[in-house]
PDB file of N, CA and C in Angstrom:
ATOM      1  N   UNK S   8      34.048 -39.778 -13.364  1.00 55.00           N
ATOM      2  CA  UNK S   8      35.142 -39.426 -14.262  1.00 55.00           C
ATOM      3  C   UNK S   8      35.193 -39.286 -15.083  1.00 55.00           C
ATOM      4  N   UNK S   9      36.059 -37.788 -15.371  1.00 63.00           N
ATOM      5  CA  UNK S   9      36.287 -37.161 -15.797  1.00 63.00           C
ATOM      6  C   UNK S   9      37.714 -38.788 -17.592  1.00 63.00           C
ATOM      7  N   UNK S  10      37.006 -38.498 -18.855  1.00 70.00           N
ATOM      8  CA  UNK S  10      37.330 -39.080 -19.700  1.00 70.00           C
ATOM      9  C   UNK S  10      39.265 -38.185 -19.959  1.00 70.00           C
ATOM     10  N   UNK S  11      39.341 -38.342 -20.757  1.00 72.00           N
ATOM     11  CA  UNK S  11      41.403 -38.121 -21.061  1.00 72.00           C
ATOM     12  C   UNK S  11      41.085 -36.875 -21.534  1.00 72.00           C
ATOM     13  N   UNK S  12      40.232 -37.561 -22.837  1.00 70.00           N
ATOM     14  CA  UNK S  12      39.959 -35.719 -23.963  1.00 70.00           C
ATOM     15  C   UNK S  12      39.498 -34.943 -23.167  1.00 70.00           C
ATOM     16  N   UNK S  13      38.677 -35.057 -22.319  1.00 73.00           N
ATOM     17  CA  UNK S  13      38.357 -33.575 -21.559  1.00 73.00           C
ATOM     18  C   UNK S  13      39.489 -33.393 -20.312  1.00 73.00           C
ATOM     19  N   UNK S  14      40.021 -33.591 -19.950  1.00 71.00           N
ATOM     20  CA  UNK S  14      41.109 -33.517 -18.993  1.00 71.00           C
ATOM     21  C   UNK S  14      42.183 -33.185 -19.739  1.00 71.00           C
ATOM     22  N   UNK S  15      42.072 -33.267 -20.690  1.00 79.00           N
ATOM     23  CA  UNK S  15      43.588 -32.623 -22.018  1.00 79.00           C
ATOM     24  C   UNK S  15      43.095 -30.972 -22.438  1.00 79.00           C
ATOM     25  N   UNK S  16      41.365 -31.604 -22.791  1.00 73.00           N
ATOM     26  CA  UNK S  16      40.820 -29.819 -23.200  1.00 73.00           C
ATOM     27  C   UNK S  16      41.256 -29.183 -22.012  1.00 73.00           C
ATOM     28  N   UNK S  17      40.884 -29.739 -20.982  1.00 76.00           N
ATOM     29  CA  UNK S  17      40.864 -29.057 -19.665  1.00 76.00           C
ATOM     30  C   UNK S  17      43.016 -27.876 -19.778  1.00 76.00           C
ATOM     31  N   UNK S  18      43.299 -29.106 -19.921  1.00 81.00           N
ATOM     32  CA  UNK S  18      44.780 -28.590 -19.116  1.00 81.00           C
ATOM     33  C   UNK S  18      45.353 -27.781 -20.618  1.00 81.00           C
ATOM     34  N   UNK S  19      44.519 -27.693 -21.982  1.00 81.00           N
ATOM     35  CA  UNK S  19      44.913 -27.645 -22.502  1.00 81.00           C
ATOM     36  C   UNK S  19      44.543 -25.186 -23.093  1.00 81.00           C
ATOM     37  N   UNK S  20      43.231 -25.851 -22.165  1.00 79.00           N
ATOM     38  CA  UNK S  20      42.461 -24.047 -22.146  1.00 79.00           C
ATOM     39  C   UNK S  20      43.131 -23.589 -20.789  1.00 79.00           C
ATOM     40  N   UNK S  21      43.853 -24.115 -19.758  1.00 84.00           N
ATOM     41  CA  UNK S  21      44.864 -23.686 -18.206  1.00 84.00           C
ATOM     42  C   UNK S  21      46.129 -23.115 -19.008  1.00 84.00           C
ATOM     43  N   UNK S  22      46.456 -23.954 -20.396  1.00 88.00           N
ATOM     44  CA  UNK S  22      47.534 -23.799 -20.269  1.00 88.00           C
ATOM     45  C   UNK S  22      47.280 -22.439 -21.433  1.00 88.00           C
ATOM     46  N   UNK S  23      46.147 -22.364 -22.544  1.00 87.00           N
ATOM     47  CA  UNK S  23      46.294 -21.006 -23.327  1.00 87.00           C
ATOM     48  C   UNK S  23      45.448 -19.671 -22.011  1.00 87.00           C
ATOM     49  N   UNK S  24      45.128 -20.193 -20.828  1.00 88.00           N
ATOM     50  CA  UNK S  24      44.491 -18.637 -20.047  1.00 88.00           C
ATOM     51  C   UNK S  24      45.845 -18.435 -19.269  1.00 88.00           C
ATOM     52  N   UNK S  25      46.742 -18.931 -18.651  1.00 90.00           N
ATOM     53  CA  UNK S  25      47.451 -18.978 -18.460  1.00 90.00           C
ATOM     54  C   UNK S  25      48.986 -17.983 -19.538  1.00 90.00           C
ATOM     55  N   UNK S  26      48.965 -18.113 -20.467  1.00 92.00           N
ATOM     56  CA  UNK S  26      50.300 -17.749 -21.516  1.00 92.00           C
ATOM     57  C   UNK S  26      48.624 -16.595 -21.976  1.00 92.00           C
ATOM     58  N   UNK S  27      48.231 -16.009 -22.425  1.00 91.00           N
ATOM     59  CA  UNK S  27      47.514 -14.815 -21.851  1.00 91.00           C
ATOM     60  C   UNK S  27      46.956 -13.711 -20.908  1.00 91.00           C
ATOM     61  N   UNK S  28      47.160 -14.738 -19.721  1.00 92.00           N
ATOM     62  CA  UNK S  28      47.319 -13.198 -18.639  1.00 92.00           C
ATOM     63  C   UNK S  28      48.925 -12.917 -18.321  1.00 92.00           C
ATOM     64  N   UNK S  29      49.931 -13.976 -18.521  1.00 93.00           N
ATOM     65  CA  UNK S  29      51.544 -13.552 -18.578  1.00 93.00           C
ATOM     66  C   UNK S  29      51.917 -11.808 -19.498  1.00 93.00           C
ATOM     67  N   UNK S  30      51.089 -13.092 -20.653  1.00 93.00           N
ATOM     68  CA  UNK S  30      51.104 -11.350 -21.722  1.00 93.00           C
ATOM     69  C   UNK S  30      50.859 -10.310 -22.083  1.00 93.00           C
ATOM     70  N   UNK S  31      49.455 -10.231 -20.802  1.00 92.00           N
ATOM     71  CA  UNK S  31      48.471  -9.330 -20.523  1.00 92.00           C
ATOM     72  C   UNK S  31      49.513  -7.982 -19.404  1.00 92.00           C
ATOM     73  N   UNK S  32      50.368  -9.239 -18.965  1.00 91.00           N
ATOM     74  CA  UNK S  32      51.586  -8.197 -17.587  1.00 91.00           C
ATOM     75  C   UNK S  32      52.321  -7.620 -18.272  1.00 91.00           C
ATOM     76  N   UNK S  33      53.119  -8.318 -18.976  1.00 91.00           N
ATOM     77  CA  UNK S  33      53.736  -8.301 -20.027  1.00 91.00           C
ATOM     78  C   UNK S  33      53.842  -7.100 -20.925  1.00 91.00           C
ATOM     79  N   UNK S  34      52.774  -7.214 -21.414  1.00 90.00           N
ATOM     80  CA  UNK S  34      52.249  -5.254 -22.484  1.00 90.00           C
ATOM     81  C   UNK S  34      52.111  -4.378 -21.869  1.00 90.00           C
ATOM     82  N   UNK S  35      51.406  -5.057 -21.307  1.00 88.00           N
ATOM     83  CA  UNK S  35      50.663  -3.754 -20.127  1.00 88.00           C
ATOM     84  C   UNK S  35      51.763  -3.422 -18.633  1.00 88.00           C
ATOM     85  N   UNK S  36      52.536  -3.803 -18.207  1.00 84.00           N
ATOM     86  CA  UNK S  36      53.469  -2.935 -17.215  1.00 84.00           C
ATOM     87  C   UNK S  36      55.337  -3.456 -17.795  1.00 84.00           C
ATOM     88  N   UNK S  37      55.346  -4.269 -18.201  1.00 86.00           N
ATOM     89  CA  UNK S  37      56.942  -4.355 -18.120  1.00 86.00           C
ATOM     90  C   UNK S  37      57.344  -3.757 -19.900  1.00 86.00           C
ATOM     91  N   UNK S  38      56.483  -3.946 -20.482  1.00 87.00           N
ATOM     92  CA  UNK S  38      56.806  -2.832 -22.395  1.00 87.00           C
ATOM     93  C   UNK S  38      57.306  -1.174 -22.130  1.00 87.00           C
ATOM     94  N   UNK S  39      56.332  -0.756 -20.723  1.00 81.00           N
ATOM     95  CA  UNK S  39      56.129   0.681 -20.252  1.00 81.00           C
ATOM     96  C   UNK S  39      57.131   0.754 -20.147  1.00 81.00           C
ATOM     97  N   UNK S  40      58.083   0.128 -18.924  1.00 80.00           N
ATOM     98  CA  UNK S  40      58.843  -0.167 -18.428  1.00 80.00           C
ATOM     99  C   UNK S  40      60.759  -0.253 -18.844  1.00 80.00           C
ATOM    100  N   UNK S  41      60.517  -0.767 -19.802  1.00 83.00           N
ATOM    101  CA  UNK S  41      61.449  -1.552 -20.912  1.00 83.00           C
ATOM    102  C   UNK S  41      62.075  -0.277 -21.447  1.00 83.00           C
ATOM    103  N   UNK S  42      60.576   0.459 -22.611  1.00 82.00           N
ATOM    104  CA  UNK S  42      61.003   1.521 -23.092  1.00 82.00           C
ATOM    105  C   UNK S  42      61.716   2.701 -22.141  1.00 82.00           C
ATOM    106  N   UNK S  43      61.349   3.018 -21.054  1.00 75.00           N
ATOM    107  CA  UNK S  43      61.213   4.622 -21.084  1.00 75.00           C
ATOM    108  C   UNK S  43      62.964   4.296 -20.415  1.00 75.00           C
ATOM    109  N   UNK S  44      63.452   2.739 -19.506  1.00 80.00           N
ATOM    110  CA  UNK S  44      64.777   2.357 -19.388  1.00 80.00           C
ATOM    111  C   UNK S  44      65.226   2.665 -20.631  1.00 80.00           C
ATOM    112  N   UNK S  45      64.941   1.798 -21.201  1.00 84.00           N
ATOM    113  CA  UNK S  45      66.174   1.827 -23.100  1.00 84.00           C
ATOM    114  C   UNK S  45      66.878   3.044 -24.138  1.00 84.00           C
ATOM    115  N   UNK S  46      65.249   3.766 -24.252  1.00 82.00           N
ATOM    116  CA  UNK S  46      65.379   4.601 -24.646  1.00 82.00           C
ATOM    117  C   UNK S  46      65.067   5.591 -24.051  1.00 82.00           C
ATOM    118  N   UNK S  47      65.704   7.018 -24.420  1.00 83.00           N
ATOM    119  CA  UNK S  47      66.270   8.627 -24.550  1.00 83.00           C
ATOM    120  C   UNK S  47      64.969   8.721 -24.452  1.00 83.00           C
ATOM    121  N   UNK S  48      65.248  10.648 -23.428  1.00 78.00           N
ATOM    122  CA  UNK S  48      63.806  10.633 -22.557  1.00 78.00           C
ATOM    123  C   UNK S  48      63.005  11.224 -23.667  1.00 78.00           C
ATOM    124  N   UNK S  49      63.493  11.710 -24.883  1.00 81.00           N
ATOM    125  CA  UNK S  49      62.939  12.212 -25.515  1.00 81.00           C
ATOM    126  C   UNK S  49      61.683  10.903 -26.061  1.00 81.00           C
ATOM    127  N   UNK S  50      62.707  10.214 -26.924  1.00 85.00           N
ATOM    128  CA  UNK S  50      61.792   9.348 -27.849  1.00 85.00           C
ATOM    129  C   UNK S  50      60.960   8.820 -26.616  1.00 85.00           C
ATOM    130  N   UNK S  51      61.434   8.496 -25.687  1.00 79.00           N
ATOM    131  CA  UNK S  51      60.965   7.300 -24.601  1.00 79.00           C
ATOM    132  C   UNK S  51      59.730   7.810 -24.965  1.00 79.00           C
ATOM    133  N   UNK S  52      59.396   9.286 -24.185  1.00 80.00           N
ATOM    134  CA  UNK S  52      58.085   9.285 -23.813  1.00 80.00           C
ATOM    135  C   UNK S  52      57.137   9.096 -24.682  1.00 80.00           C
ATOM    136  N   UNK S  53      57.503   9.644 -25.816  1.00 86.00           N
ATOM    137  CA  UNK S  53      56.934   9.378 -27.122  1.00 86.00           C
ATOM    138  C   UNK S  53      56.913   7.785 -27.963  1.00 86.00           C
ATOM    139  N   UNK S  54      57.260   7.311 -27.416  1.00 87.00           N
ATOM    140  CA  UNK S  54      57.544   5.168 -27.510  1.00 87.00           C
ATOM    141  C   UNK S  54      56.082   4.897 -26.324  1.00 87.00           C
ATOM    142  N   UNK S  55      56.432   5.290 -25.212  1.00 82.00           N
ATOM    143  CA  UNK S  55      55.429   5.348 -24.544  1.00 82.00           C
ATOM    144  C   UNK S  55      54.360   5.685 -24.453  1.00 82.00           C
ATOM    145  N   UNK S  56      53.358   6.532 -25.407  1.00 85.00           N
ATOM    146  CA  UNK S  56      52.506   7.378 -26.138  1.00 85.00           C
ATOM    147  C   UNK S  56      51.932   6.819 -26.792  1.00 85.00           C
ATOM    148  N   UNK S  57      52.846   6.297 -27.651  1.00 89.00           N
ATOM    149  CA  UNK S  57      52.579   5.305 -28.611  1.00 89.00           C
ATOM    150  C   UNK S  57      52.185   3.655 -28.414  1.00 89.00           C
ATOM    151  N   UNK S  58      52.489   3.595 -26.951  1.00 88.00           N
ATOM    152  CA  UNK S  58      51.664   2.297 -26.920  1.00 88.00           C
ATOM    153  C   UNK S  58      51.305   2.203 -25.929  1.00 88.00           C
ATOM    154  N   UNK S  59      50.574   2.869 -25.119  1.00 84.00           N
ATOM    155  CA  UNK S  59      49.113   3.369 -24.436  1.00 84.00           C
ATOM    156  C   UNK S  59      48.590   3.368 -25.299  1.00 84.00           C
ATOM    157  N   UNK S  60      48.434   4.191 -26.192  1.00 88.00           N
ATOM    158  CA  UNK S  60      47.724   4.685 -27.704  1.00 88.00           C
ATOM    159  C   UNK S  60      47.458   3.890 -28.494  1.00 88.00           C
ATOM    160  N   UNK S  61      48.621   3.057 -29.026  1.00 92.00           N
ATOM    161  CA  UNK S  61      48.112   2.090 -30.314  1.00 92.00           C
ATOM    162  C   UNK S  61      48.445   0.830 -29.970  1.00 92.00           C
ATOM    163  N   UNK S  62      49.328   0.826 -29.803  1.00 92.00           N
ATOM    164  CA  UNK S  62      49.386  -0.973 -29.015  1.00 92.00           C
ATOM    165  C   UNK S  62      48.704  -0.951 -28.232  1.00 92.00           C
ATOM    166  N   UNK S  63      48.385  -1.187 -26.816  1.00 90.00           N
ATOM    167  CA  UNK S  63      47.576  -1.858 -26.174  1.00 90.00           C
ATOM    168  C   UNK S  63      46.359  -1.493 -26.407  1.00 90.00           C
ATOM    169  N   UNK S  64      46.168  -0.962 -27.283  1.00 90.00           N
ATOM    170  CA  UNK S  64      44.024  -1.116 -27.295  1.00 90.00           C
ATOM    171  C   UNK S  64      44.285  -1.801 -28.855  1.00 90.00           C
ATOM    172  N   UNK S  65      45.090  -2.086 -29.640  1.00 94.00           N
ATOM    173  CA  UNK S  65      45.222  -3.028 -30.432  1.00 94.00           C
ATOM    174  C   UNK S  65      45.623  -4.667 -29.984  1.00 94.00           C
ATOM    175  N   UNK S  66      46.184  -4.796 -28.844  1.00 93.00           N
ATOM    176  CA  UNK S  66      45.853  -5.761 -28.208  1.00 93.00           C
ATOM    177  C   UNK S  66      44.657  -5.721 -26.847  1.00 93.00           C
ATOM    178  N   UNK S  67      44.198  -5.283 -26.854  1.00 91.00           N
ATOM    179  CA  UNK S  67      43.472  -5.268 -26.277  1.00 91.00           C
ATOM    180  C   UNK S  67      42.058  -6.264 -26.411  1.00 91.00           C
ATOM    181  N   UNK S  68      41.779  -5.333 -28.278  1.00 93.00           N
ATOM    182  CA  UNK S  68      40.847  -6.648 -29.762  1.00 93.00           C
ATOM    183  C   UNK S  68      41.193  -7.329 -29.597  1.00 93.00           C
ATOM    184  N   UNK S  69      42.552  -7.711 -29.806  1.00 94.00           N
ATOM    185  CA  UNK S  69      43.061  -8.381 -30.314  1.00 94.00           C
ATOM    186  C   UNK S  69      42.807  -9.802 -28.530  1.00 94.00           C
ATOM    187  N   UNK S  70      43.170  -9.461 -27.521  1.00 92.00           N
ATOM    188  CA  UNK S  70      42.653 -10.444 -26.282  1.00 92.00           C
ATOM    189  C   UNK S  70      41.150 -10.396 -26.363  1.00 92.00           C
ATOM    190  N   UNK S  71      40.251  -9.540 -26.529  1.00 91.00           N
ATOM    191  CA  UNK S  71      38.477  -9.533 -26.679  1.00 91.00           C
ATOM    192  C   UNK S  71      38.421 -10.852 -27.749  1.00 91.00           C
ATOM    193  N   UNK S  72      39.146 -10.295 -29.144  1.00 93.00           N
ATOM    194  CA  UNK S  72      38.744 -11.431 -30.456  1.00 93.00           C
ATOM    195  C   UNK S  72      38.693 -12.919 -29.308  1.00 93.00           C
ATOM    196  N   UNK S  73      39.824 -13.008 -29.328  1.00 90.00           N
ATOM    197  CA  UNK S  73      40.715 -14.419 -28.504  1.00 90.00           C
ATOM    198  C   UNK S  73      39.578 -14.899 -26.997  1.00 90.00           C
ATOM    199  N   UNK S  74      39.062 -14.189 -26.145  1.00 89.00           N
ATOM    200  CA  UNK S  74      38.514 -14.903 -25.132  1.00 89.00           C
ATOM    201  C   UNK S  74      36.835 -15.328 -25.997  1.00 89.00           C
ATOM    202  N   UNK S  75      36.780 -14.407 -26.710  1.00 90.00           N
ATOM    203  CA  UNK S  75      35.119 -14.318 -27.037  1.00 90.00           C
ATOM    204  C   UNK S  75      34.905 -15.717 -27.728  1.00 90.00           C
ATOM    205  N   UNK S  76      35.837 -16.267 -27.923  1.00 88.00           N
ATOM    206  CA  UNK S  76      36.157 -18.176 -27.718  1.00 88.00           C
ATOM    207  C   UNK S  76      35.617 -19.251 -27.461  1.00 88.00           C
ATOM    208  N   UNK S  77      36.116 -18.509 -26.022  1.00 83.00           N
ATOM    209  CA  UNK S  77      35.380 -18.973 -25.098  1.00 83.00           C
ATOM    210  C   UNK S  77      35.449 -18.429 -23.907  1.00 83.00           C
ATOM    211  N   UNK S  78      34.364 -17.962 -24.174  1.00 85.00           N
ATOM    212  CA  UNK S  78      33.558 -17.003 -23.124  1.00 85.00           C
ATOM    213  C   UNK S  78      33.221 -17.397 -22.182  1.00 85.00           C
ATOM    214  N   UNK S  79      33.031 -18.843 -21.848  1.00 86.00           N
ATOM    215  CA  UNK S  79      32.788 -19.327 -20.360  1.00 86.00           C
ATOM    216  C   UNK S  79      34.473 -19.137 -19.846  1.00 86.00           C
ATOM    217  N   UNK S  80      35.775 -19.351 -20.416  1.00 85.00           N
ATOM    218  CA  UNK S  80      36.489 -20.317 -19.276  1.00 85.00           C
ATOM    219  C   UNK S  80      37.061 -18.575 -19.582  1.00 85.00           C
ATOM    220  N   UNK S  81      37.093 -17.588 -20.184  1.00 86.00           N
ATOM    221  CA  UNK S  81      38.675 -16.320 -19.484  1.00 86.00           C
ATOM    222  C   UNK S  81      37.622 -15.071 -20.156  1.00 86.00           C
ATOM    223  N   UNK S  82      36.018 -15.329 -20.058  1.00 89.00           N
ATOM    224  CA  UNK S  82      35.268 -13.896 -19.010  1.00 89.00           C
ATOM    225  C   UNK S  82      36.174 -12.619 -19.136  1.00 89.00           C
ATOM    226  N   UNK S  83      36.385 -13.063 -17.765  1.00 91.00           N
ATOM    227  CA  UNK S  83      37.229 -12.428 -17.392  1.00 91.00           C
ATOM    228  C   UNK S  83      38.840 -11.290 -17.593  1.00 91.00           C
ATOM    229  N   UNK S  84      39.760 -12.445 -18.848  1.00 91.00           N
ATOM    230  CA  UNK S  84      41.139 -11.666 -19.653  1.00 91.00           C
ATOM    231  C   UNK S  84      40.762  -9.981 -19.562  1.00 91.00           C
ATOM    232  N   UNK S  85      39.000  -9.866 -20.259  1.00 91.00           N
ATOM    233  CA  UNK S  85      39.188  -8.729 -20.650  1.00 91.00           C
ATOM    234  C   UNK S  85      39.020  -7.176 -19.258  1.00 91.00           C
ATOM    235  N   UNK S  86      38.710  -8.019 -19.170  1.00 92.00           N
ATOM    236  CA  UNK S  86      38.604  -7.007 -17.701  1.00 92.00           C
ATOM    237  C   UNK S  86      40.404  -6.976 -17.372  1.00 92.00           C
ATOM    238  N   UNK S  87      40.629  -8.534 -16.414  1.00 92.00           N
ATOM    239  CA  UNK S  87      42.223  -7.489 -15.711  1.00 92.00           C
ATOM    240  C   UNK S  87      42.695  -6.764 -17.037  1.00 92.00           C
ATOM    241  N   UNK S  88      43.068  -7.329 -17.935  1.00 92.00           N
ATOM    242  CA  UNK S  88      43.331  -6.392 -19.306  1.00 92.00           C
ATOM    243  C   UNK S  88      43.206  -4.845 -19.174  1.00 92.00           C
ATOM    244  N   UNK S  89      41.197  -4.794 -18.788  1.00 91.00           N
ATOM    245  CA  UNK S  89      41.811  -2.613 -19.160  1.00 91.00           C
ATOM    246  C   UNK S  89      42.117  -2.632 -16.822  1.00 91.00           C
ATOM    247  N   UNK S  90      41.876  -2.752 -15.868  1.00 92.00           N
ATOM    248  CA  UNK S  90      43.321  -2.963 -14.999  1.00 92.00           C
ATOM    249  C   UNK S  90      44.020  -2.989 -14.702  1.00 92.00           C
ATOM    250  N   UNK S  91      44.931  -4.012 -15.691  1.00 90.00           N
ATOM    251  CA  UNK S  91      46.235  -3.789 -15.248  1.00 90.00           C
ATOM    252  C   UNK S  91      46.647  -2.505 -16.585  1.00 90.00           C
ATOM    253  N   UNK S  92      45.968  -2.176 -17.617  1.00 87.00           N
ATOM    254  CA  UNK S  92      46.737  -0.628 -18.111  1.00 87.00           C
ATOM    255  C   UNK S  92      46.096   0.606 -17.764  1.00 87.00           C
ATOM    256  N   UNK S  93      45.482   0.507 -17.037  1.00 87.00           N
ATOM    257  CA  UNK S  93      44.514   1.848 -15.675  1.00 87.00           C
ATOM    258  C   UNK S  93      46.075   1.521 -15.032  1.00 87.00           C
ATOM    259  N   UNK S  94      46.528   0.555 -14.396  1.00 84.00           N
ATOM    260  CA  UNK S  94      47.464   0.053 -12.952  1.00 84.00           C
ATOM    261  C   UNK S  94      48.693   0.924 -13.917  1.00 84.00           C
ATOM    262  N   UNK S  95      49.108   0.559 -15.235  1.00 81.00           N
ATOM    263  CA  UNK S  95      49.762   0.691 -15.678  1.00 81.00           C
ATOM    264  C   UNK S  95      50.831   2.206 -16.085  1.00 81.00           C
ATOM    265  N   UNK S  96      50.149   2.668 -16.200  1.00 80.00           N
ATOM    266  CA  UNK S  96      49.903   4.139 -16.333  1.00 80.00           C
ATOM    267  C   UNK S  96      49.823   4.778 -16.428  1.00 80.00           C
ATOM    268  N   UNK S  97      49.241   4.719 -14.738  1.00 81.00           N
ATOM    269  CA  UNK S  97      49.496   5.033 -13.394  1.00 81.00           C
ATOM    270  C   UNK S  97      50.670   4.947 -12.160  1.00 81.00           C
ATOM    271  N   UNK S  98      51.389   3.675 -12.099  1.00 78.00           N
ATOM    272  CA  UNK S  98      52.362   3.241 -12.299  1.00 78.00           C
ATOM    273  C   UNK S  98      53.664   4.170 -12.365  1.00 78.00           C
ATOM    274  N   UNK S  99      54.192   3.944 -13.767  1.00 75.00           N
ATOM    275  CA  UNK S  99      53.926   5.019 -14.851  1.00 75.00           C
ATOM    276  C   UNK S  99      54.442   6.274 -15.386  1.00 75.00           C
ATOM    277  N   UNK S 100      53.318   7.145 -15.102  1.00 73.00           N
ATOM    278  CA  UNK S 100      52.973   8.494 -15.088  1.00 73.00           C
ATOM    279  C   UNK S 100      53.000   8.722 -13.993  1.00 73.00           C
ATOM    280  N   UNK S 101      52.182   8.626 -12.482  1.00 68.00           N
ATOM    281  CA  UNK S 101      51.623   9.577 -11.726  1.00 68.00           C
ATOM    282  C   UNK S 101      51.685   8.856 -10.198  1.00 68.00           C
ATOM    283  N   UNK S 102      53.269   7.997 -10.204  1.00 59.00           N
ATOM    284  CA  UNK S 102      53.000   7.228  -8.875  1.00 59.00           C
ATOM    285  C   UNK S 102      53.493   8.072  -7.789  1.00 59.00           C
ATOM    286  N   UNK S 103      54.559   8.784  -8.992  1.00 57.00           N
ATOM    287  CA  UNK S 103      55.384  10.026  -7.224  1.00 57.00           C
ATOM    288  C   UNK S 103      54.327  10.968  -6.516  1.00 57.00           C
ATOM    289  N   UNK S 104      52.936  11.347  -7.606  1.00 55.00           N
ATOM    290  CA  UNK S 104      52.102  12.735  -6.424  1.00 55.00           C
ATOM    291  C   UNK S 104      51.112  11.370  -5.460  1.00 55.00           C
ATOM    292  N   UNK S 105      51.316  10.152  -5.168  1.00 51.00           N
ATOM    293  CA  UNK S 105      50.452   9.401  -4.097  1.00 51.00           C
ATOM    294  C   UNK S 105      51.689  10.040  -2.558  1.00 51.00           C
TER     295      UNK S 105
END
């Protein structure tokens, strides 16, 4: 039987994992569509390029650093982040080509 401290630690790790997963989805998918919807056409494209080439790589570096602290539990989040980045850019730029 597991002690209460072990169960609390696992719950805390699960909360941290879900937090980073939701933040990844928000940064990689939701932010580009919000920027495109709220900004004008020219400034929206410039803001999305800044988002894809500055904000997302910085976020990925921070995510990788934090995942390195608990590599056994969070090893797949950098992989999820990179796949979400590719899917987000594909959805935003090239979805009409399919």
